[in-house]
Amino acid sequence: MADKNEAATSVAGDKTVDEVVERLLDKADASGAALLGEGGLLTEITKAVLERALEAEMSEHLGYERGDLAGHGSGNSRNGTSPKTVLTDAGAVTLAVPRDRNGDFEPRLVPKNARRLAGFNDRILSLYARGMSVRDIRSHLAQIYGVEVSPDLISKVTDAVIDELVTWQNRPLDPVWPIIYIDALWVKIRSGSVTSKPVYLAVGVDMDGRKDVLGLWVGAEGEGASTWMAVLSELRNRGIEDVCIVVCDGLKGLPDAVTATWPKATVQTCVIHLTRASLRLSSSRDHPKLVPSLKAIHTAPTEAAAEQALDAFEASELGQRYPAIVRTWRSAWPEFTPYLAFPPAIRTVVYSTNMVESMNARLRKATRNRGHFPSEQAALKVLYLAVREQINPKARDANHVAAHWKEALNQFSLFFEDRLSIQ
């Protein structure tokens, strides 16, 4: 019965809210009032709500409500208000902040010396994470909220995440990971002159199938296995003792760097990278015939069957026309073939670095409009904010969990035996 009453109360409350919103919107339509900006509907609502909350804080501070006789002789009382303009999600709002005669009232909602609410800072960070420059953010806030903010304010807000970035980059990690995907994306950074530099990215899948970005590192010009060695060593120093499968591209020397860091790890070359490399070496008119031939190789049930499919392709007209494709597959064969030994459930989740490449696509979108960054720190700041917005390592949303994970985990527990602690 109580549940029904609660549900009825909730419905009634929703209707009340809807009615209030409808009345306010009707009033705005009738008067032609804007939603945002000075005199705007949302601005006035925000002002009223904040001032009411500040009055409630004052009542709590004094110990009695406005007009209550209990306040007589209490030793402290209200002493008017002071105007204060703060930046909110609804724009600039001028508040009447209550004062007390003793001068010791410290509002929590709008602290002394604070000129913007936390939500406004979050809005700036969100825009910054989407790749908007300081100039773009200023223009956006002026157009949407009617607020003029200085470049220094935006820089101050975004610089506040640097300590958070350092903490995130050095956080301890779980000792065992079933899969880690590693890749690099390229950004333009000014260092004397503007040059393209790789940003190394590692994405892990933990025992619960949740994706977590393990770190971001800016390298020197040109992606190199030696830099990857330093990155992998850092991950090991942060607590990663063992990785079952490391999925990567075919960079020369990278498999040695992985096995030197985690001797038991299986290095798996990304099948998608191999396919793309093959397509780049061929004419687009041959792609419809080429793709099925390559698929016959990487979907083969065994290594022997895959080798037969590669031999058949080499002897075919396409293989004769594109010997470089055959050479590409044969050179990557030692790192490609572990994939063929995996049961189907594991093949599904390690098929490619699509998981990390989808993250790369989002990060590229955040950097595309920036042209170039003034420093490595500026690049990492934007990329970190983009990562923070796009993935929550503790989320249980299906979008953050590797597909078919439960089935794959069962196969992992059999294939890698005692290396995984299944709880």
Coordinates of C-alpha atoms in Angstrom, one line a residue:
M1 CA 0.0 0.0 0.0
A2 CA 2.9 2.3 0.9
D3 CA 4.4 1.7 -2.5
K4 CA 1.2 2.8 -4.2
N5 CA 1.0 5.9 -2.1
E6 CA 4.6 6.8 -2.9
A7 CA 4.0 6.2 -6.6
A8 CA 0.9 8.4 -6.5
T9 CA 2.8 11.1 -4.7
S10 CA 5.5 10.9 -7.4
V11 CA 3.1 11.1 -10.2
A12 CA 1.3 14.1 -8.5
G13 CA 4.7 15.8 -8.0
D14 CA 5.6 15.3 -11.7
K15 CA 2.3 16.8 -12.7
T16 CA 2.9 19.8 -10.5
V17 CA 6.3 20.3 -12.0
D18 CA 4.9 20.0 -15.5
E19 CA 2.2 22.5 -14.7
V20 CA 4.7 25.0 -13.3
V21 CA 6.9 24.6 -16.4
E22 CA 3.9 25.1 -18.7
R23 CA 2.8 28.3 -16.8
L24 CA 6.3 29.7 -17.0
L25 CA 6.6 28.9 -20.7
D26 CA 3.2 30.4 -21.4
K27 CA 4.2 33.5 -19.6
A28 CA 7.5 33.7 -21.6
D29 CA 5.5 33.3 -24.9
A30 CA 3.0 35.9 -23.9
S31 CA 5.7 38.5 -23.0
G32 CA 8.1 37.5 -25.7
A33 CA 10.8 36.9 -23.0
A34 CA 14.0 35.0 -23.9
L35 CA 15.0 31.9 -22.0
L36 CA 18.6 33.0 -21.4
G37 CA 20.4 36.3 -20.8
E38 CA 19.4 39.3 -18.7
G39 CA 15.7 39.1 -17.9
G40 CA 15.5 35.6 -19.5
L41 CA 13.1 33.1 -18.0
L42 CA 15.8 30.5 -17.0
T43 CA 18.0 33.3 -15.7
E44 CA 15.2 34.6 -13.4
I45 CA 14.4 31.1 -12.2
T46 CA 18.0 30.4 -11.5
K47 CA 18.2 33.7 -9.6
A48 CA 15.1 32.9 -7.5
V49 CA 16.3 29.4 -6.7
L50 CA 19.8 30.5 -5.6
E51 CA 18.5 33.4 -3.5
R52 CA 16.0 31.1 -1.8
A53 CA 18.8 28.6 -1.1
L54 CA 21.0 31.4 0.3
E55 CA 18.2 32.5 2.6
A56 CA 17.8 28.9 3.8
E57 CA 21.5 28.8 4.6
M58 CA 21.2 32.1 6.5
S59 CA 18.3 30.7 8.5
E60 CA 20.4 27.6 9.3
H61 CA 23.4 29.8 10.3
L62 CA 21.3 32.0 12.6
G63 CA 19.1 29.3 14.0
Y64 CA 15.8 30.9 13.2
E65 CA 13.7 31.8 10.2
R66 CA 13.1 35.3 8.9
G67 CA 10.6 37.1 11.1
D68 CA 10.7 34.5 13.8
L69 CA 10.5 36.1 17.3
A70 CA 13.1 33.5 18.5
G71 CA 15.7 35.7 16.9
H72 CA 15.2 38.5 19.4
G73 CA 18.2 38.8 21.6
S74 CA 20.0 36.0 19.9
G75 CA 23.1 38.1 19.4
N76 CA 23.1 38.0 15.6
S77 CA 20.5 38.9 12.9
R78 CA 20.1 39.6 9.2
N79 CA 21.7 42.7 7.9
G80 CA 20.4 43.2 4.4
T81 CA 22.0 41.9 1.3
S82 CA 25.0 42.5 -1.0
P83 CA 24.8 42.2 -4.8
K84 CA 27.0 39.6 -6.4
T85 CA 27.2 38.5 -10.0
V86 CA 28.0 34.8 -10.7
L87 CA 28.3 32.8 -13.8
T88 CA 25.9 29.9 -14.1
D89 CA 24.7 27.5 -16.7
A90 CA 21.9 30.0 -17.4
G91 CA 24.4 32.8 -17.9
A92 CA 25.4 35.7 -15.6
V93 CA 23.0 36.1 -12.6
T94 CA 23.1 38.9 -10.1
L95 CA 22.2 37.7 -6.7
A96 CA 21.2 39.4 -3.5
V97 CA 23.5 37.6 -1.0
P98 CA 22.2 37.9 2.6
R99 CA 24.5 39.3 5.3
D100 CA 24.5 39.0 9.1
R101 CA 25.4 41.6 11.6
N102 CA 28.4 39.7 13.0
G103 CA 29.8 39.2 9.5
D104 CA 30.6 35.5 10.0
F105 CA 28.0 34.0 7.5
E106 CA 29.9 31.8 5.0
P107 CA 27.5 30.7 2.2
R108 CA 28.3 27.2 0.9
L109 CA 26.3 27.4 -2.3
V110 CA 28.1 30.6 -3.5
P111 CA 31.3 30.8 -1.4
K112 CA 32.9 34.2 -0.8
N113 CA 35.2 35.3 -3.7
A114 CA 33.6 32.7 -6.0
R115 CA 32.4 34.3 -9.2
R116 CA 31.0 31.2 -11.0
L117 CA 29.2 28.0 -9.9
A118 CA 30.8 24.6 -10.4
G119 CA 28.3 23.8 -13.2
F120 CA 29.7 26.7 -15.2
N121 CA 33.2 25.3 -14.9
D122 CA 31.9 21.9 -16.0
R123 CA 30.4 23.5 -19.1
I124 CA 33.7 25.1 -20.1
L125 CA 35.5 21.8 -19.6
S126 CA 32.9 20.0 -21.7
L127 CA 33.3 22.5 -24.6
Y128 CA 37.1 22.2 -24.3
A129 CA 37.0 18.4 -24.3
R130 CA 35.1 18.6 -27.6
G131 CA 38.0 20.4 -29.2
M132 CA 36.8 24.0 -29.0
S133 CA 39.5 26.6 -28.8
V134 CA 39.5 29.3 -26.2
R135 CA 38.3 31.8 -28.8
D136 CA 35.5 29.3 -29.8
I137 CA 34.4 28.9 -26.2
R138 CA 34.3 32.6 -25.6
S139 CA 32.2 33.1 -28.7
H140 CA 29.9 30.2 -27.7
L141 CA 29.3 31.5 -24.2
A142 CA 28.6 35.0 -25.5
Q143 CA 26.2 33.8 -28.1
I144 CA 24.3 31.2 -26.0
Y145 CA 24.4 32.7 -22.5
G146 CA 25.2 36.3 -23.1
V147 CA 28.3 36.1 -21.0
E148 CA 31.6 37.6 -21.7
V149 CA 34.5 35.6 -20.2
S150 CA 38.2 36.3 -20.5
P151 CA 40.7 34.0 -22.0
D152 CA 42.5 33.9 -18.7
L153 CA 39.4 32.6 -16.9
I154 CA 39.0 29.8 -19.5
S155 CA 42.7 28.9 -19.1
K156 CA 42.4 28.9 -15.4
V157 CA 39.4 26.6 -15.4
T158 CA 41.0 24.1 -17.9
D159 CA 44.4 24.3 -16.1
A160 CA 42.7 23.1 -12.9
V161 CA 42.5 19.6 -14.4
I162 CA 46.3 19.3 -14.7
D163 CA 46.7 18.0 -11.2
E164 CA 43.8 15.6 -11.8
L165 CA 45.5 14.5 -15.1
V166 CA 48.8 13.8 -13.2
T167 CA 47.0 11.8 -10.5
W168 CA 45.1 9.8 -13.2
Q169 CA 48.2 9.1 -15.2
N170 CA 50.0 7.7 -12.1
R171 CA 47.1 5.8 -10.5
P172 CA 47.8 2.2 -9.5
L173 CA 46.4 -0.5 -11.9
D174 CA 45.1 -4.0 -11.4
P175 CA 47.8 -6.7 -11.4
V176 CA 46.2 -8.9 -14.1
W177 CA 44.4 -7.9 -17.3
P178 CA 42.9 -10.3 -19.9
I179 CA 43.4 -7.9 -22.8
I180 CA 45.3 -4.6 -23.4
Y181 CA 45.0 -2.8 -26.8
I182 CA 47.7 -0.4 -27.7
D183 CA 47.9 2.1 -30.5
A184 CA 48.9 5.6 -31.4
L185 CA 47.2 8.7 -32.8
W186 CA 48.9 11.7 -34.3
V187 CA 48.5 15.4 -33.2
K188 CA 50.2 18.5 -34.3
I189 CA 52.3 20.2 -31.5
R190 CA 54.4 23.3 -31.6
S191 CA 57.9 22.7 -30.4
G192 CA 59.8 25.5 -32.2
S193 CA 58.0 24.5 -35.3
V194 CA 54.7 22.6 -35.7
T195 CA 55.3 18.9 -36.0
S196 CA 53.2 15.8 -35.8
K197 CA 53.8 13.7 -32.8
P198 CA 52.4 10.3 -31.7
V199 CA 50.2 10.1 -28.6
Y200 CA 50.4 6.6 -27.3
L201 CA 47.2 5.1 -26.0
A202 CA 46.6 1.9 -24.0
V203 CA 43.1 0.6 -23.3
G204 CA 42.6 -2.4 -21.0
V205 CA 39.7 -4.7 -20.5
D206 CA 39.5 -5.8 -16.9
M207 CA 38.1 -9.0 -15.4
D208 CA 34.6 -7.7 -15.5
G209 CA 34.9 -6.8 -19.2
R210 CA 34.9 -3.0 -18.5
K211 CA 37.1 -0.8 -20.7
D212 CA 39.6 1.5 -19.1
V213 CA 42.0 3.9 -20.7
L214 CA 45.2 3.2 -18.8
G215 CA 47.2 6.2 -20.0
L216 CA 48.2 8.7 -22.6
W217 CA 51.8 9.5 -23.5
V218 CA 53.2 12.0 -26.0
G219 CA 56.2 10.6 -27.9
A220 CA 58.9 12.1 -30.1
E221 CA 58.4 12.5 -33.9
G222 CA 57.8 9.0 -35.3
E223 CA 56.2 6.1 -33.6
G224 CA 59.0 3.8 -32.2
A225 CA 59.2 0.5 -30.3
S226 CA 61.7 2.0 -27.9
T227 CA 59.1 4.6 -26.8
W228 CA 56.5 1.8 -26.5
M229 CA 59.0 -0.1 -24.3
A230 CA 59.1 2.9 -21.9
V231 CA 55.3 3.1 -21.9
L232 CA 54.9 -0.6 -21.2
S233 CA 57.5 -0.4 -18.4
E234 CA 55.5 2.4 -16.8
L235 CA 52.3 0.3 -16.9
R236 CA 54.2 -2.5 -15.2
N237 CA 55.6 -0.2 -12.6
R238 CA 52.0 1.0 -11.9
G239 CA 51.1 -2.6 -10.9
I240 CA 50.3 -4.6 -14.0
E241 CA 52.1 -7.9 -13.5
D242 CA 50.6 -10.0 -16.3
V243 CA 48.6 -9.5 -19.4
C244 CA 47.1 -12.5 -21.3
I245 CA 46.8 -10.9 -24.8
V246 CA 48.3 -7.6 -26.1
V247 CA 46.6 -6.6 -29.3
C248 CA 48.7 -4.1 -31.4
D249 CA 49.6 -3.1 -34.9
G250 CA 52.6 -4.5 -36.8
L251 CA 55.2 -2.0 -35.7
K252 CA 58.7 -3.6 -35.9
G253 CA 60.2 -4.3 -32.5
L254 CA 56.9 -3.9 -30.6
P255 CA 56.3 -7.6 -29.9
D256 CA 59.8 -7.8 -28.4
A257 CA 58.9 -4.8 -26.2
V258 CA 55.7 -6.5 -25.0
T259 CA 57.3 -9.9 -24.2
A260 CA 60.2 -8.2 -22.4
T261 CA 57.7 -6.5 -20.2
W262 CA 55.3 -9.4 -19.7
P263 CA 57.1 -12.6 -20.7
K264 CA 53.9 -14.7 -20.7
A265 CA 51.9 -12.3 -22.8
T266 CA 50.5 -13.4 -26.2
V267 CA 51.2 -10.7 -28.8
Q268 CA 48.4 -10.5 -31.3
T269 CA 48.7 -8.4 -34.5
C270 CA 45.5 -6.6 -35.3
V271 CA 43.8 -8.4 -38.2
I272 CA 42.2 -5.1 -39.2
H273 CA 45.6 -3.5 -39.5
L274 CA 46.8 -6.3 -41.8
T275 CA 43.7 -6.0 -44.0
R276 CA 44.0 -2.3 -44.3
A277 CA 47.7 -2.5 -45.1
S278 CA 46.8 -5.0 -47.9
L279 CA 44.1 -2.7 -49.3
R280 CA 46.5 0.2 -49.4
L281 CA 48.8 -1.9 -51.5
S282 CA 46.1 -2.7 -54.1
S283 CA 43.9 -0.9 -56.5
S284 CA 40.4 -0.1 -55.3
R285 CA 38.9 -1.9 -58.3
D286 CA 40.3 -5.2 -56.9
H287 CA 39.0 -4.7 -53.4
P288 CA 35.8 -6.6 -53.9
K289 CA 37.8 -9.8 -54.9
L290 CA 40.6 -9.1 -52.5
V291 CA 38.6 -8.8 -49.2
P292 CA 37.1 -12.4 -49.5
S293 CA 40.5 -13.9 -50.2
L294 CA 42.0 -12.2 -47.1
K295 CA 38.9 -13.2 -45.0
A296 CA 39.5 -16.8 -45.9
I297 CA 42.9 -16.5 -44.2
H298 CA 41.9 -14.8 -40.9
T299 CA 38.7 -16.9 -40.5
A300 CA 40.4 -20.2 -41.1
P301 CA 39.8 -22.8 -38.3
T302 CA 43.4 -23.7 -37.9
E303 CA 46.9 -22.3 -38.6
A304 CA 47.4 -25.0 -41.3
A305 CA 44.1 -24.0 -43.0
A306 CA 45.2 -20.4 -42.9
E307 CA 48.5 -21.2 -44.4
Q308 CA 46.8 -23.1 -47.2
A309 CA 44.5 -20.1 -47.8
L310 CA 47.6 -17.8 -48.0
D311 CA 49.3 -20.1 -50.4
A312 CA 46.2 -20.3 -52.6
F313 CA 46.1 -16.5 -52.6
E314 CA 49.7 -16.2 -53.5
A315 CA 49.2 -18.6 -56.5
S316 CA 46.1 -16.7 -57.7
E317 CA 45.9 -13.9 -60.2
L318 CA 45.6 -11.3 -57.4
G319 CA 48.5 -12.8 -55.5
Q320 CA 50.7 -12.6 -58.6
R321 CA 49.6 -9.0 -59.2
Y322 CA 50.2 -7.9 -55.6
P323 CA 53.2 -9.8 -54.2
A324 CA 53.7 -7.1 -51.6
I325 CA 50.4 -8.2 -49.9
V326 CA 51.7 -11.7 -49.6
R327 CA 55.0 -10.4 -48.1
T328 CA 53.0 -8.3 -45.6
W329 CA 51.1 -11.3 -44.3
R330 CA 54.1 -13.6 -44.2
S331 CA 56.2 -11.1 -42.3
A332 CA 53.4 -10.6 -39.7
W333 CA 52.7 -14.4 -39.5
P334 CA 54.3 -15.1 -36.1
E335 CA 52.2 -12.4 -34.4
F336 CA 49.1 -13.2 -36.5
T337 CA 48.9 -17.0 -35.9
P338 CA 48.2 -16.9 -32.1
Y339 CA 44.8 -15.6 -33.0
L340 CA 44.0 -18.9 -34.9
A341 CA 44.6 -21.0 -31.8
F342 CA 42.0 -19.1 -29.7
P343 CA 38.5 -20.5 -29.3
P344 CA 35.7 -18.5 -31.1
A345 CA 34.7 -16.5 -28.0
I346 CA 38.2 -15.1 -27.6
R347 CA 38.6 -14.5 -31.3
T348 CA 35.5 -12.2 -31.2
V349 CA 37.0 -9.9 -28.6
V350 CA 40.6 -9.7 -29.9
Y351 CA 39.7 -9.6 -33.6
S352 CA 41.1 -6.1 -33.9
T353 CA 42.0 -2.9 -32.1
N354 CA 38.6 -1.6 -33.0
M355 CA 37.9 -0.9 -29.3
V356 CA 41.0 1.4 -29.1
E357 CA 40.5 2.7 -32.6
S358 CA 36.9 3.8 -31.8
M359 CA 38.4 5.8 -28.8
N360 CA 41.1 7.2 -31.2
A361 CA 38.3 8.4 -33.5
R362 CA 36.7 10.3 -30.7
L363 CA 40.0 11.7 -29.6
R364 CA 40.8 12.8 -33.2
K365 CA 37.5 14.6 -33.3
A366 CA 38.5 16.5 -30.1
T367 CA 41.8 17.6 -31.7
R368 CA 40.7 18.1 -35.3
N369 CA 39.5 21.7 -34.9
R370 CA 42.4 22.8 -32.9
G371 CA 44.9 22.9 -35.8
H372 CA 47.9 22.5 -33.5
F373 CA 48.6 22.7 -29.8
P374 CA 51.0 25.1 -28.2
S375 CA 52.6 22.4 -26.0
E376 CA 52.5 18.7 -25.2
Q377 CA 50.7 19.5 -21.9
A378 CA 48.0 21.4 -23.8
A379 CA 47.4 18.4 -26.1
L380 CA 47.3 15.9 -23.1
K381 CA 44.9 18.2 -21.3
V382 CA 42.3 18.1 -24.2
L383 CA 42.8 14.4 -24.7
Y384 CA 42.4 13.6 -21.1
L385 CA 39.2 15.7 -20.8
A386 CA 37.9 13.8 -23.9
V387 CA 38.7 10.5 -22.3
R388 CA 37.0 11.5 -19.1
E389 CA 33.8 12.5 -20.9
Q390 CA 33.7 9.4 -23.1
I391 CA 34.5 6.5 -20.8
N392 CA 33.9 5.7 -17.2
P393 CA 36.0 2.7 -16.2
K394 CA 33.5 1.7 -13.4
A395 CA 30.4 2.1 -15.5
R396 CA 28.2 -0.9 -16.0
D397 CA 26.5 0.5 -19.1
A398 CA 26.5 -2.0 -22.0
N399 CA 28.4 0.6 -24.1
H400 CA 31.4 0.3 -21.8
V401 CA 31.6 -3.5 -21.7
A402 CA 33.3 -5.7 -24.3
A403 CA 30.7 -7.6 -26.3
H404 CA 30.2 -11.3 -25.5
W405 CA 32.4 -10.9 -22.5
K406 CA 31.0 -13.6 -20.2
E407 CA 31.4 -16.3 -22.9
A408 CA 34.9 -15.0 -23.6
L409 CA 35.9 -15.0 -19.9
N410 CA 34.9 -18.6 -19.6
Q411 CA 37.2 -19.4 -22.5
F412 CA 40.0 -17.3 -21.0
S413 CA 39.8 -19.2 -17.8
L414 CA 40.3 -22.5 -19.7
F415 CA 42.9 -21.2 -22.2
F416 CA 45.1 -19.3 -19.8
E417 CA 44.4 -21.6 -16.8
D418 CA 45.8 -20.3 -13.5
R419 CA 46.8 -16.9 -14.8
L420 CA 43.4 -15.4 -14.2
S421 CA 41.8 -15.1 -10.8
I422 CA 38.1 -15.8 -11.6
Q423 CA 35.9 -14.7 -8.7

